[in-house]
Structure formats: structure tokens, C-alpha cells
XYZ file of C-alpha atoms in Angstrom:
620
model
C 0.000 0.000 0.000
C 0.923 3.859 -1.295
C 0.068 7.028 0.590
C 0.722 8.943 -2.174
C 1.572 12.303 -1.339
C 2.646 11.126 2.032
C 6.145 9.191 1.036
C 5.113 5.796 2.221
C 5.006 2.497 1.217
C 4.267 -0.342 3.544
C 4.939 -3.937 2.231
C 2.295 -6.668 4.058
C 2.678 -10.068 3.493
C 0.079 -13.190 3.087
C 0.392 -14.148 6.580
C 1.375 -12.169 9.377
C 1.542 -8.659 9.691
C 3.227 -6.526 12.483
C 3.066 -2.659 13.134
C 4.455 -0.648 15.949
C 5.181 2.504 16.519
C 5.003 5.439 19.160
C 1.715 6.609 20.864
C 0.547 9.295 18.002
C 3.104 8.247 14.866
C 0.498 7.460 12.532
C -0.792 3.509 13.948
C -4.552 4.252 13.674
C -4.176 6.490 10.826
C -2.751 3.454 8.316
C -5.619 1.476 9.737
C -8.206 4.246 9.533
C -6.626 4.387 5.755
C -6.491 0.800 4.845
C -10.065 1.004 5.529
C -10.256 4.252 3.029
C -9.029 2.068 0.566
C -11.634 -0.687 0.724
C -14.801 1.246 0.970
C -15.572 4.803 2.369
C -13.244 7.343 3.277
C -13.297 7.626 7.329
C -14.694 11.297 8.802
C -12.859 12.971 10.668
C -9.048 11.674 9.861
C -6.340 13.680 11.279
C -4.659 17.582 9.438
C -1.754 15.356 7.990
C -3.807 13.356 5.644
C -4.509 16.113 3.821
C -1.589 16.243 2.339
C -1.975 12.873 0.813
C -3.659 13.094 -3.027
C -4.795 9.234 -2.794
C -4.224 5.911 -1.483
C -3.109 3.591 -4.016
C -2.576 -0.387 -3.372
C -1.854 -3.791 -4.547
C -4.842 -5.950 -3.002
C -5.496 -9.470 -3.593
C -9.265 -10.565 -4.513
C -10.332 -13.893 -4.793
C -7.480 -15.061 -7.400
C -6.813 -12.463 -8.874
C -4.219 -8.987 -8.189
C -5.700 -5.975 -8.727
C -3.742 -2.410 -8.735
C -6.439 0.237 -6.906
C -5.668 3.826 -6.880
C -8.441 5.561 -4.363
C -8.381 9.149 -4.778
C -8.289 10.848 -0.722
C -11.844 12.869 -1.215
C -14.780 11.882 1.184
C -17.521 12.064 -1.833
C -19.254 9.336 -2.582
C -18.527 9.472 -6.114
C -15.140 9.823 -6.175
C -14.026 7.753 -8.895
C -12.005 4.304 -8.139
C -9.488 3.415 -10.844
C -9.197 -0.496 -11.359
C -6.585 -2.378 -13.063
C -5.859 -5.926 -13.483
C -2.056 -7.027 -12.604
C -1.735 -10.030 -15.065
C 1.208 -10.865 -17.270
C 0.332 -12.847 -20.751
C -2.687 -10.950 -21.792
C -4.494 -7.784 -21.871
C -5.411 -6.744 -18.368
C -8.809 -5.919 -17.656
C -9.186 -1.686 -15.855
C -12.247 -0.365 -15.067
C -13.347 3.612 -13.353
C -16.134 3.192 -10.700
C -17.710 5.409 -8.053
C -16.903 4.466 -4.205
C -20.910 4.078 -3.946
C -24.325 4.321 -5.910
C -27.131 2.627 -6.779
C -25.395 1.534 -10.143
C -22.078 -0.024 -11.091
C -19.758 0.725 -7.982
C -16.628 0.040 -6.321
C -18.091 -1.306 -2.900
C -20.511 -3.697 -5.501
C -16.896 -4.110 -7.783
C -15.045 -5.506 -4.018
C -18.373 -7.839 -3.195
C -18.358 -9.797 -6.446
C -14.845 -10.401 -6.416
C -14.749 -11.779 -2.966
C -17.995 -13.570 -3.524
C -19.794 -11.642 -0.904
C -23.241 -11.813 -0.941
C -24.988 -8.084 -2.586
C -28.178 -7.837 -1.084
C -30.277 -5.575 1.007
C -32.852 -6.221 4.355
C -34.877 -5.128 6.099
C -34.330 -1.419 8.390
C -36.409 -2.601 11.071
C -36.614 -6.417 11.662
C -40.245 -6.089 13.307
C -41.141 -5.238 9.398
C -39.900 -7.769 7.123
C -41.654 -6.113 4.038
C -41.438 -2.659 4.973
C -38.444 -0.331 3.333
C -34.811 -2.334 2.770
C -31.126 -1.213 2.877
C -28.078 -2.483 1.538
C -25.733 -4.387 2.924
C -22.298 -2.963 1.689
C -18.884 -3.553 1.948
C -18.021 -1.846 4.740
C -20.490 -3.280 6.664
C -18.563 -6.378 5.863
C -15.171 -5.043 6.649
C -16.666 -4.808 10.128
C -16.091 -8.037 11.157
C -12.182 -7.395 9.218
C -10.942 -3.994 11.068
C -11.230 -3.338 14.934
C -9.839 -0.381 15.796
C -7.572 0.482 18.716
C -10.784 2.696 20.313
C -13.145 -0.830 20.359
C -11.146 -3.589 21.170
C -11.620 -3.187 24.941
C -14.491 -1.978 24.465
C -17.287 -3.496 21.880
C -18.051 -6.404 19.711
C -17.670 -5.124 15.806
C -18.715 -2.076 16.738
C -21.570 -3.087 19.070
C -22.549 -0.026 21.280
C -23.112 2.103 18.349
C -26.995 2.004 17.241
C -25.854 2.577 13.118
C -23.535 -0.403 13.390
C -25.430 -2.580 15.693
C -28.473 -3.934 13.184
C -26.029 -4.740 10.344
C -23.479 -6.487 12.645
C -26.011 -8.710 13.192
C -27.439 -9.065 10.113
C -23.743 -9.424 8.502
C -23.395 -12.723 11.492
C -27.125 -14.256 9.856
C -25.253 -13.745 6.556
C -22.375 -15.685 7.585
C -23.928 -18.096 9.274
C -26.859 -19.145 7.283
C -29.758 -17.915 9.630
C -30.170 -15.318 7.257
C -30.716 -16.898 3.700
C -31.060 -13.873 0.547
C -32.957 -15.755 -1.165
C -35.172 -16.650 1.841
C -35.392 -13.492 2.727
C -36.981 -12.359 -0.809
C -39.326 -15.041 -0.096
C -40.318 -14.405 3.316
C -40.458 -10.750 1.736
C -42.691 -12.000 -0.869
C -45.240 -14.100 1.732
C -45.738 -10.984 3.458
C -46.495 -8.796 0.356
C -49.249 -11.185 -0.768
C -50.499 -11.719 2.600
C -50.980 -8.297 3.196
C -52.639 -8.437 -0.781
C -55.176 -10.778 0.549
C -56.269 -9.036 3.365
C -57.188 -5.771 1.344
C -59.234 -8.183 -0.722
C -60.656 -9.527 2.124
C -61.349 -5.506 3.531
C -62.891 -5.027 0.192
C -65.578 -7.988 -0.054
C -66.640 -7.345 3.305
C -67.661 -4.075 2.842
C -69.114 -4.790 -0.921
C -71.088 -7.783 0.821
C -72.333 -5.537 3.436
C -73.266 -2.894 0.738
C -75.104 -5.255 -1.697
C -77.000 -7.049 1.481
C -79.288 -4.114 1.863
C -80.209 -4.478 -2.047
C -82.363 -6.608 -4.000
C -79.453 -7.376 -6.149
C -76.964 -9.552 -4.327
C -77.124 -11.973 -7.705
C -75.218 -11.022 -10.371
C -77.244 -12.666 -12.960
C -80.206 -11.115 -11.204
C -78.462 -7.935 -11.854
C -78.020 -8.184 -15.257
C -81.204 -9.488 -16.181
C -82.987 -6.351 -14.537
C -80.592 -3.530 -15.895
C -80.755 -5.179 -19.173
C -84.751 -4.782 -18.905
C -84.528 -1.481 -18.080
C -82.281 -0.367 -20.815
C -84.757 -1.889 -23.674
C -87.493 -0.250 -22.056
C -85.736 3.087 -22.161
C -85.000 2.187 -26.228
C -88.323 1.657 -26.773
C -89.589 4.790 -24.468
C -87.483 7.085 -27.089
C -89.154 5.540 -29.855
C -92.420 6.727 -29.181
C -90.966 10.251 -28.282
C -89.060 9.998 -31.919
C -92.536 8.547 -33.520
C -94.365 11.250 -31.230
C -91.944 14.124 -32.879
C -93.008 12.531 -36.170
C -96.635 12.952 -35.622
C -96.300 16.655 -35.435
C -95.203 16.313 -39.012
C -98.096 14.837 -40.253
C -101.165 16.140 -38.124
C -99.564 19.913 -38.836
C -98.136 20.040 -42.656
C -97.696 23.711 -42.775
C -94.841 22.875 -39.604
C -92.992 20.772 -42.054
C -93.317 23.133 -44.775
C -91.672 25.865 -42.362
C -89.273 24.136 -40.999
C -87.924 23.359 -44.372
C -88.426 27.148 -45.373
C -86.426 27.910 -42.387
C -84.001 25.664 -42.747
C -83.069 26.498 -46.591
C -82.907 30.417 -45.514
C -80.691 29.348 -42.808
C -78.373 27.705 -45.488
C -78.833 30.493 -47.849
C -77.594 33.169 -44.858
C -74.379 31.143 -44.228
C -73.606 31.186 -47.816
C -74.213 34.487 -47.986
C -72.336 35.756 -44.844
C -69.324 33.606 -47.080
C -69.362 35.788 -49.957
C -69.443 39.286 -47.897
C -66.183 37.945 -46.004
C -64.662 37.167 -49.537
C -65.809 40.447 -51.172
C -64.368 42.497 -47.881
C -61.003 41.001 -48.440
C -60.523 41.115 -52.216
C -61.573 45.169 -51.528
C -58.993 45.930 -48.758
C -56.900 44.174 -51.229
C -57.798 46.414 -54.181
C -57.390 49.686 -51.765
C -53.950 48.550 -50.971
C -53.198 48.275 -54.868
C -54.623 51.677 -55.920
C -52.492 53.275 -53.451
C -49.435 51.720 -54.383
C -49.982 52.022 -57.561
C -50.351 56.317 -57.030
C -47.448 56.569 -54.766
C -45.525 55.127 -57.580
C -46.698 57.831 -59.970
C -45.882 59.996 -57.716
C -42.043 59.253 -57.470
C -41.972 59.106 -61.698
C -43.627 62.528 -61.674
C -40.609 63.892 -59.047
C -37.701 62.052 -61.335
C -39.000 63.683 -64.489
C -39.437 67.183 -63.446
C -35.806 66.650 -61.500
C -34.181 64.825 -65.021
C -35.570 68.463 -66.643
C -34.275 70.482 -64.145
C -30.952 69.834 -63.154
C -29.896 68.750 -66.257
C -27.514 72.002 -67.276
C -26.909 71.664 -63.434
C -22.677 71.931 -63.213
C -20.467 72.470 -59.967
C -17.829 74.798 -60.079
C -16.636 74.424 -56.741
C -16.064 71.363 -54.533
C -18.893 70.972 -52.336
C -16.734 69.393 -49.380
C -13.946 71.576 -49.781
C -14.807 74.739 -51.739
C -11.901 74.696 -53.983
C -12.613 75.195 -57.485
C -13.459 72.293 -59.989
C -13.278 72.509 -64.235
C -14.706 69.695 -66.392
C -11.599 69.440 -68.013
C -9.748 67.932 -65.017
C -11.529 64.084 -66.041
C -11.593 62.149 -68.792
C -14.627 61.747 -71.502
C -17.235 60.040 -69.581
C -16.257 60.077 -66.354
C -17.182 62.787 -63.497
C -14.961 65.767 -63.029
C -15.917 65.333 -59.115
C -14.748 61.669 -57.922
C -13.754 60.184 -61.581
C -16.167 57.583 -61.892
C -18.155 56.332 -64.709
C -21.627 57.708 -64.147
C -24.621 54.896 -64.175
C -26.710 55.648 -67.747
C -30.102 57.193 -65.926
C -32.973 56.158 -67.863
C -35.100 58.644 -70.939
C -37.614 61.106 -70.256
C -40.002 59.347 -72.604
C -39.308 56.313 -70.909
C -40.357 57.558 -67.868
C -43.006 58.927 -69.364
C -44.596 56.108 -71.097
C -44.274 53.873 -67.766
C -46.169 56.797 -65.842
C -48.516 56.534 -68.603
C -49.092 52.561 -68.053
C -49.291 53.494 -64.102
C -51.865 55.454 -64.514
C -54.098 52.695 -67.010
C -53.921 50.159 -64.179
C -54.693 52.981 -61.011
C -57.787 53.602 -63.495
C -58.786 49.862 -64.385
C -57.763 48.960 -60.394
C -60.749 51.790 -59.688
C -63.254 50.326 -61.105
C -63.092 47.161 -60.241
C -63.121 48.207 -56.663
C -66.169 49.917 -57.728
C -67.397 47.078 -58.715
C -66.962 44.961 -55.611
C -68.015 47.722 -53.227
C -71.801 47.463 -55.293
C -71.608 44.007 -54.637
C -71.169 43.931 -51.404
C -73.618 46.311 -50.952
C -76.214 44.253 -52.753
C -75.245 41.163 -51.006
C -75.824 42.910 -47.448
C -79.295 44.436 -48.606
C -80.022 40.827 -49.390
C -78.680 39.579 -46.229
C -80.772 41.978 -44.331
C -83.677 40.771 -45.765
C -82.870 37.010 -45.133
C -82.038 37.797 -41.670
C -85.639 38.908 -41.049
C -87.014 35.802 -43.179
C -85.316 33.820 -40.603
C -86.983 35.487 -37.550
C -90.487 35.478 -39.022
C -90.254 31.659 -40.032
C -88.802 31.071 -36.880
C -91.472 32.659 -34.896
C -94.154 30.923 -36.787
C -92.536 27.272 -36.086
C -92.133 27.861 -32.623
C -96.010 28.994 -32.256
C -96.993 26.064 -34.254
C -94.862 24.001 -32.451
C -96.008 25.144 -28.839
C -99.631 24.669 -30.017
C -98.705 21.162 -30.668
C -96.738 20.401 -27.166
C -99.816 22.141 -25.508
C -102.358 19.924 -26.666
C -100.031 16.831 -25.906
C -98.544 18.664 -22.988
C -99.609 15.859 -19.994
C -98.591 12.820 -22.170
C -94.983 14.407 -22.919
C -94.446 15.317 -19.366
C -95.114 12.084 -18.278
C -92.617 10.433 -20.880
C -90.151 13.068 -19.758
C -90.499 11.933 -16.255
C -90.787 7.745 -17.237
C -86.978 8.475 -19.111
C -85.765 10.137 -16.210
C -86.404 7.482 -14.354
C -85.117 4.825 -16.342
C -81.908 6.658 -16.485
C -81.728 7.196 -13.084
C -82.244 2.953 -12.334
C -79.804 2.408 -15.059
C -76.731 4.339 -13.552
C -77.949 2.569 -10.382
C -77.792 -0.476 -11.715
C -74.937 -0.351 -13.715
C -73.256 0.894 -10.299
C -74.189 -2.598 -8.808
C -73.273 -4.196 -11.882
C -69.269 -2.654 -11.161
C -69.708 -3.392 -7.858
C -71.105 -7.116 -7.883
C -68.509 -8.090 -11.036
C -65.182 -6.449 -8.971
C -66.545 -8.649 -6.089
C -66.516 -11.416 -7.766
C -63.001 -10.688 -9.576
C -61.532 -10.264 -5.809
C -63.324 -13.148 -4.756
C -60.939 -14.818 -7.979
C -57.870 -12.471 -7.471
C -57.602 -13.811 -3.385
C -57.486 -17.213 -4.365
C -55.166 -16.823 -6.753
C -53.523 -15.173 -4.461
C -53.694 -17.720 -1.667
C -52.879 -20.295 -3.707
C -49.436 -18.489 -4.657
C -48.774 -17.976 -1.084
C -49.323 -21.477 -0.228
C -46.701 -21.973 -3.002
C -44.593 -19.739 -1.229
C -44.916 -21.119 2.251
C -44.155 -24.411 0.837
C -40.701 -22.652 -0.874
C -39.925 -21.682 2.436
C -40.494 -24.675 4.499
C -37.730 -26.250 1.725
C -34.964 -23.923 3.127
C -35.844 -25.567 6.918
C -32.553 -27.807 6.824
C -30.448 -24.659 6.153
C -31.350 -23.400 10.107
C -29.671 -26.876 10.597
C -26.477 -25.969 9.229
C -26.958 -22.511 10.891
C -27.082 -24.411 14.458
C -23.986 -26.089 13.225
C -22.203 -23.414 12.094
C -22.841 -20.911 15.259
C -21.879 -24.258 17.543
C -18.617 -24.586 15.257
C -17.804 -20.717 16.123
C -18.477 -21.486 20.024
C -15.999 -24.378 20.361
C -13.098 -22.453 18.077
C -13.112 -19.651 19.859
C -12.935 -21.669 23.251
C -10.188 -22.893 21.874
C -8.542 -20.139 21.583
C -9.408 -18.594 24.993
C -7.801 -21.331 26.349
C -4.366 -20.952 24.799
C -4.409 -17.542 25.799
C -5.239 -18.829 29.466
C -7.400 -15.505 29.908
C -7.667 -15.350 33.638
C -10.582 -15.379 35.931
C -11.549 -18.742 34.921
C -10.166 -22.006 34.977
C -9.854 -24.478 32.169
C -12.644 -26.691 33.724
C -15.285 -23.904 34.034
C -14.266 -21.636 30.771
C -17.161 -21.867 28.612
C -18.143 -19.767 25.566
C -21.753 -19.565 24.065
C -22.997 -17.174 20.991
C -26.202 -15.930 22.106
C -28.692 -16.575 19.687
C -30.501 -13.045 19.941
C -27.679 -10.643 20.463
C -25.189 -12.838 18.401
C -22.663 -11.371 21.351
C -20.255 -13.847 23.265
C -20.430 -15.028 26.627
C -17.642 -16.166 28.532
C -19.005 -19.023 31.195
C -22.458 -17.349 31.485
C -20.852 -13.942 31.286
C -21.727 -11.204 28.980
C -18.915 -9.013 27.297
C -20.014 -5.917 29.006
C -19.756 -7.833 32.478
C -16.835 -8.758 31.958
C -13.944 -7.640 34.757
C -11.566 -5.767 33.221
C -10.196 -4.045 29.707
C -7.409 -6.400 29.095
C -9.684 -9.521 29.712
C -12.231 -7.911 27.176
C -9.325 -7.767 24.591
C -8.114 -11.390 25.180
C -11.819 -12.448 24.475
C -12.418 -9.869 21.755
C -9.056 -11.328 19.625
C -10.467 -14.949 19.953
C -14.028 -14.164 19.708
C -12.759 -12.378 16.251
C -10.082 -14.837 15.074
C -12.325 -17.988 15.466
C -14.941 -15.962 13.256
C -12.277 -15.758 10.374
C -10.742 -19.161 11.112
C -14.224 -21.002 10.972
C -15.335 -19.033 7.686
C -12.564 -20.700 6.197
C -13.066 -24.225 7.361
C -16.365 -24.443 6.869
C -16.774 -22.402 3.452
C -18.519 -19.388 4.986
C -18.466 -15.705 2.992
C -16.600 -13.562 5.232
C -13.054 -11.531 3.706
C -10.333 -12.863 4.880
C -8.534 -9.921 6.220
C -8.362 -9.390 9.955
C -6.636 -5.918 11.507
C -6.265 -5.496 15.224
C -5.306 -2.383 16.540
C -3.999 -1.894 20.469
C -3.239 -5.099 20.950
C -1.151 -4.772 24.240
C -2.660 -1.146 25.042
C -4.524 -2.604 28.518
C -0.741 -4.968 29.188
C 2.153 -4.476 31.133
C 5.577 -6.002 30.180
C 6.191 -8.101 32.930
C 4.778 -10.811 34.430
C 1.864 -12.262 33.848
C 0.848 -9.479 31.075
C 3.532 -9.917 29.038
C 2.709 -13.814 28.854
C -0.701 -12.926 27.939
C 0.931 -10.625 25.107
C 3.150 -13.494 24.200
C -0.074 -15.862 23.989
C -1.311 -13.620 21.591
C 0.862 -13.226 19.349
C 2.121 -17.075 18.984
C -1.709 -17.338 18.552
C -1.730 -15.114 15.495
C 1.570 -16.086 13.871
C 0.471 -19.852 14.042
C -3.311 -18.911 12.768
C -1.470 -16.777 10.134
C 0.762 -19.938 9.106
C -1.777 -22.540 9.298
C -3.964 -20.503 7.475
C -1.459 -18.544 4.912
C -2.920 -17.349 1.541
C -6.404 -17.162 3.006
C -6.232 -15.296 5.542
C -4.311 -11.905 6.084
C -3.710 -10.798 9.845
C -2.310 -7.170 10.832
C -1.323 -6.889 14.006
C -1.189 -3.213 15.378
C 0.338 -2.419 18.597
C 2.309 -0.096 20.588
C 6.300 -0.921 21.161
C 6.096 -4.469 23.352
C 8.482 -6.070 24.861
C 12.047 -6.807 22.946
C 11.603 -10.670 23.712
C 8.123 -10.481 21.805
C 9.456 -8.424 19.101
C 12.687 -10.597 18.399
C 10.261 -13.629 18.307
C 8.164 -12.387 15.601
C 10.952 -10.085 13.719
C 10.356 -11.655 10.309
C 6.745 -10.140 10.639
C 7.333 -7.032 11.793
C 7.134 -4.613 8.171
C 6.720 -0.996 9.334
C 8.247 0.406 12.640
C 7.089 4.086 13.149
C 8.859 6.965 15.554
C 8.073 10.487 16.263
C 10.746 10.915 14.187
C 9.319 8.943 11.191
C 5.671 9.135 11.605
C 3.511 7.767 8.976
C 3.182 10.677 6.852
C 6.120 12.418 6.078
C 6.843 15.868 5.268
C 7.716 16.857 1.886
């Protein structure tokens, strides 16, 4: 691993990893970093790091070596450049953001090590409710325990937003917590909750079609269909009872029909007039164009007759004095140009001439259309009062009619009113009664899927098996180890170590961590309470990363006496778990300067030493 920025490069190797240093050289830093570089930048980190520009590193995933240059910025979408290390063929590189809901280095880190990417529930008491992600750095809790925990907590126990996805990274692990179970169980509850709305719904459409006479569907349609041929049949007489008028009062028809061809003749006429008003305004708009341009040929051939003796004899910018003799033939004795042939009097004549032929003809025919128009109004006029005498006379005859046939149209009136009114009640019932009867179908469709579900999930009942064995596997490794560090307190007969099944905390002969008597005797536990988790994962084919950093190792020790065996215990523990275990699992060791006998025992591991005078970062 690179600081880059910082001038350091720390070597580790596949087993066994030792680094000491002086209270405040940089220790939790290079953890707090190596985190950085596998997930999230840490809040927080001390003024120094700031000079770093990013944190680049060699870092072994699954089987393969991949070169990871981390950029040191705390957004989320700081981009992660990938690279294969691979000799023989073109290596694969990638560019991914630390986090996001798409492509992303945390998602990049848990398909290489064959984590499992999926999300759970925020609050167990709601398996169905919202979910969250379970991301890599909620895996690399169970990898890094910092110097500031490992007297003190369990992964990060006491702290509420680490808490719920410690445990459900252990159910992970462990099988009690299956993905694809969970997606089921997620499922059961969805359609159960499906089923109940259904069953909310009939009730209350049961209740409601109870109080009618209608609680049969075919009953239902059998009426509404009655009532919607007797309304067909009701606006047949009022159609044959509109035709009757016809033929009992001719002179009616005969208006009606006057009325209706004056009523045709008035929209063709209102036409024309809107066709005759524009073709005038168009003809106005001609005439005067056409004057204004005799107007400008009547200015150019007075001017072409009076200015043409018209000579300078001065310059008119500079009042010097000009002859014709100073230019050429045919050129201006001002500014020596050619001068532009100007057309003939009698040319502009005889086009003044035509002007004034088409201003004449242009005249008339606006006369023309102005009489028309004028006769076309007259007759509009007329037709306009045509219209209001016919329609008078229709609507007298017509109101004679509906008088003498006043009580038998009423009552019609009222009968289709009615009918209407029952048929947008009925139809109403008819929505009502069929959607009842499509969520009486729709819930057992439903409950038959669930039942299809349940069954799904009463298949995955042997995995809580190998959960059981699994968790018992973790209790008896991790007694193990308590008992070659011969944690005192408790003899070998009586030490006893049990997972609790709720908490998924250790408990050390009926003792829970936060009971337990001292600091240092939390740290013993918390080192083989952590190792066996790694060591088991392994054995028994278990996703979990197989990196493990402890930081402040001997930080609750002495170095004599009985502490300094228990610091020896320790680390014989680690450098044999490292070797038995090399090339699958990775253990840092972080401490503060122990004793010379410890450190001459485990020299080969020991790759970075830091001072006060060589503290991690350097200056430039």
C-alpha cells in the first residue's frame, strides 16, 4: 500500500503482519486508511492526511491482483481506478464510483470476494417494509477493529448505526439469514398483506349489496338489461311522437324546411361578404401603391428636366474650385467615376402613362366589388328577417302542438328520467357485484401463490440446521482459543463460551462481554471471539473476507509478568493462525512498542516500525 503524497510504502505479506510505533506516529491512521481504501473514506481523519492526493494499493481478490488507486476525497462518487495485474494478456481496468445505486466500487469488491450483494430489512419487526443495503463496509466490520473498540465493543456493538447490520452481517455468515429466503419471506408478506385488502374489500361490498335486491349477479343483469330496452323503446315513441307533429300539422314541415333552406342560404351568404371584404382591402392597398408610384416618376422627371444644365464649379466638401476638363470623356470631373446611364424622359413617361391605365382599371373594379357587397348585405338583411319570421311561426306552431299533448310528454319526460336514473344505479351494482366477484378470484389466486410460497420456504428448513452447526462450530473455536491464551478469571474446567442466539454477542461461562472484569480480559476475548470468526469461515466455506486488523493489541498490558505472557499468547496465537492458514487469511497486528523478547520472536513479521521521528506521513 501507497500514501501517495505522504512518502510511504508499507509492504504486508500473506500471513502475518506486524506494526508498531510510538503513541501518536500514525498507527490508527494506516488502519483508519487501509479502511479508506476498501470502501468509504473515514470522517474525521487527522490535518496530515490532507496532504496525501490518494491511497493507491496492490490488493489481492479472490485469485486475482488488482492495482487500486483511491483518490483521498470523502464524496461518494469519487471515482475508483481499477486495473488488473496479469502478465500474458491484456489486463482488464475499469473507473467506478466508491458508492451508488449503479455499477460501484463497494458492488466491484463484493463480487470479487464472492460476498453476498443484497439488502434487508431497516427494522426487523417489518420484514416487508423499506430495505437497505448491505455494503462492503459493513462487511469489513467483522475485518478492522480499531484500537478505540477492542476493549471496548463487539464489531462495533454499542453504536446504534452499526449494531443492526453487525447482526445481520453474522445471519449472513452463518446461514440464519438466507437472501434468497429473505426475498421469499419478503414476498409471503407482500401477498399476505394483498389478501387481506381483498378480504377488507368484499366485506364491505357484501355488506353494501345485502341491503339491495341485487346480491345476484345474474339477477343484476337481467334487470338492468330490462330497463335499458325499455328506455329504447320509451325514445321511440318520443321519436314517432316528434313525427306525428309532421303529419297532423303540414304547414310545420313546410316551415321548418323554409327555415331551414334560408338558414343555409344566410351562411352562404355571410361567405361571400367575407370574400368580397377582403378582395376590396386588397384592391385599396393596390390603388395606393400604384399612385405613390406615380408619384415618385412625376418627381424624377421634373428633377431629369431640371438639373440637367446643373454643373459644380466648386467642390462641395472643400470649396476649392473644380473645371470639367480635369476628367476624362465620360467620367465625373468630381470623384472620376463612370456615371450609371439614368434612364429617358419618354421612358419615364410612357411607364407613368401605363401606371396610370392600371390605377384607373384597379378603380373600377373596386367599384365594382363595393356594389356588390352592398347588394349582397341588402339581401342579407332581408334574409335575416325571413329567418326570424319563419322562426317565430314554427315555434307557435310548435307550442300549439306540445300544448295539446302537454300531460302525455311530461309524463314520458319523467318515465326516461327514471329509467336513467335505475340504469346508472344499476350499472353501479353491476361494477360493484362483477369487482366482487373478480376479488373473490384475485384472493385465491392469491392464496394459492402464497401457499406456493410457504411451501418454498419450508424447503430452506434444513439450512437453520447448518446454521445451528455453524454458530456451535464458532463457540468451540473460539474456546479454543481462549484457552491458549489462558485468559484469567476462569479455569480451564469452568471456561465456557456460548454465541447468544438473539444478540449474536459472546459469553464467557455465562458472562456477557459488558460484564466482563476488566479491559485487558475484554481484549483477550475480543481477539479470539474475532479470530475464530475468520478461522471457521474458512473451514467451513462461509463468505466472510479474509482480512483481519487489530489495533492496540497490548494497550490494557504491562511487560512483565503475567501481562507480558498474555501478550506473548497472543501473538504465537496469530503467527500460528497466520501460518496454518497462509494465503487465506491476512492478519495485521497493530500495537504499541512491546516487549524486545516479543518483538525478536516475531521479527520476520514485523514490516513498518514508526517513531516520532518517522511518523507515517512524512513531510515533503
Amino acid at each position: 500500500m501507497e500514501l501517495v503524497g505522504g512518502g510511504r510504502k508499507v509492504p504486508f505479506h500473506p500471513g502475518l503482519n506486524i506494526i508498531q510505533g510510538d503513541i501518536t506516529s500514525g498507527k490508527t491512521t494506516l488502519v483508519r486508511l487501509i479502511s479508506a481504501l476498501l470502501g468509504p473514506m473515514p470522517s474525521n481523519l487527522p490535518p496530515e492526511v490532507e496532504q496525501l492526493t490518494a491511497i493507491r494499493g496492490e490488493v489481492v481478490l479472490g485469485n486475482t491482483v488488482w492495482s487500486i488507486y483511491r483518490p483521498r476525497t470523502t464524496t461518494s462518487t469519487a471515482p475508483v481506478e481499477i486495473s488488473e495485474i496479469v502478465h500474458g494478456r491484456e489486463p482488464s481496468s475499469t473507473r467506478l464510483p466508491v458508492t451508488g445505486n449503479g455499477p460501484s466500487y463497494g458492488k466491484f469488491l463484493l463480487e470479487q470476494l464472492g460476498l453476498p450483494s443484497v439488502s434487508v430489512p431497516r427494522a426487523r419487526s417489518d420484514p416487508s417494509g423499506a430495505l437497505t443495503p448491505v455494503s462492503i463496509r459493513d462487511w469489513l466490520n467483522y475485518c478492522i477493529i480499531t484500537g478505540d473498540e477492542l476493549d471496548t465493543q463487539v464489531f462495533g456493538h454499542l453504536r446504534p448505526w452499526r449494531e443492526e447490520k453487525r447482526r445481520w452481517v453474522f445471519e449472513l455468515v452463518y446461514g440464519y439469514y438466507d437472501p434468497e429466503l429473505a426475498i421469499l419471506r419478503a414476498e409471503l408478506r407482500t401477498l399476505e398483506l394483498q389478501i387481506q385488502e381483498h378480504q377488507k374489500s368484499e366485506a364491505i361490498s357484501q355488506r353494501f349489496l345485502a341491503q339491495t335486491p341485487f346480491a345476484s349477479a345474474e339477477a343484476l343483469d337481467r334487470e338492468l338489461a330490462g330497463r335499458r330496452q325499455q328506455l329504447a323503446e320509451l325514445v321511440n315513441r318520443r321519436r314517432n311522437l316528434a313525427g306525428g307533429m309532421d303529419r297532423s300539422r303540414p304547414e310545420l314541415a313546410r316551415i321548418r324546411a323554409e327555415l331551414l333552406a334560408a338558414r343555409t342560404r344566410f351562411a352562404a351568404l355571410s361567405e361571400q361578404l367575407s370574400g368580397l371584404a377582403a378582395q376590396a382591402s386588397d384592391l385599396a392597398d393596390l390603388e395606393q401603391q400604384l399612385r405613390a408610384q406615380s408619384a415618385r416618376l412625376t418627381r424624377a422627371i421634373v428633377a431629369d428636366e431640371l438639373l440637367v444644365d446643373f454643373d459644380f464649379v466648386v467642390c462641395p466638401r472643400c470649396g476649392q474650385g473644380v473645371s470639367p476638363g480635369r476628367a476624362e470623356d465620360g467620367h465625373c470631373y468630381l470623384c472620376f467615376q463612370e456615371p450609371r446611364p439614368a434612364p429617358s424622359t419618354s421612358a419615364l413617361l410612357a411607364e407613368q402613362e401605363r401606371i396610370a391605365s392600371q390605377i384607373e382599371e384597379t378603380t373600377d373594379v373596386l367599384r365594382e366589388r363595393l356594389a356588390a357587397r352592398g347588394q349582397l348585405e341588402a339581401e342579407r338583411s332581408a334574409l335575416d328577417a325571413e329567418i326570424i319570421e319563419l322562426s317565430r311561426r314554427l315555434d307557435e306552431g310548435t307550442s300549439i302542438f306540445i300544448s295539446d299533448r302537454s300531460s302525455q310528454l311530461q309524463q314520458e319526460a319523467a318515465e326516461q328520467a327514471t329509467l336513467e336514473a335505475d340504469i346508472r344505479r344499476l350499472t353501479e351494482y353491476s361494477e360493484l357485484v362483477h369487482r366482487y366477484q373478480a376479488s373473490l378470484s384475485d384472493r385465491e389466486a392469491l392464496r394459492r401463490e402464497a401457499d406456493a410460497v410457504e411451501e418454498r420456504i419450508r424447503a430452506y428448513g434444513i439450512k437453520r440446521v447448518d446454521a445451528e452447526g455453524n454458530v456451535r462450530a464458532l463457540e468451540q473455536r473460539c474456546l479454543e482459543y481462549l484457552r491458549e491464551l489462558r485468559i484469567p478469571d476462569f479455569s480451564p474446567a469452568e471456561l465456557q463460551v456460548h454465541i447468544n442466539r438473539s444478540t449474536y454477542l459472546p459469553e464467557v461461562s455465562g458472562r456477557a462481554f459488558e460484564t466482563l472484569s476488566s479491559q485487558g480480559l475484554k481484549t483477550l476475548v475480543n481477539i479470539a471471539h474475532a479470530l475464530a470468526h475468520h478461522t471457521v469461515a474458512i473451514d467451513r466455506g462461509l463468505p466472510l473476507p479474509g482480512l483481519l486488523i487489530l489495533d492496540g493489541i497490548s494497550s490494557n498490558a504491562g511487560q512483565k509478568g503475567f501481562d507480558l505472557a498474555r501478550i506473548r499468547d497472543v501473538y504465537d496465537l496469530l503467527a500460528r493462525t497466520a501460518q496454518w492458514y497462509l494465503g487465506r487469511l491476512q492478519i495485521v497486528a497493530v500495537d504499541n512498542e512491546v516487549n524486545n523478547a516479543v518483538s525478536l520472536e516475531h521479527r520476520e513479521s514485523l514490516i513498518l516500525g514508526l517513531r516520532q521521528s518517522d511518523r507515517l506521513i512524512r513531510g515533503l
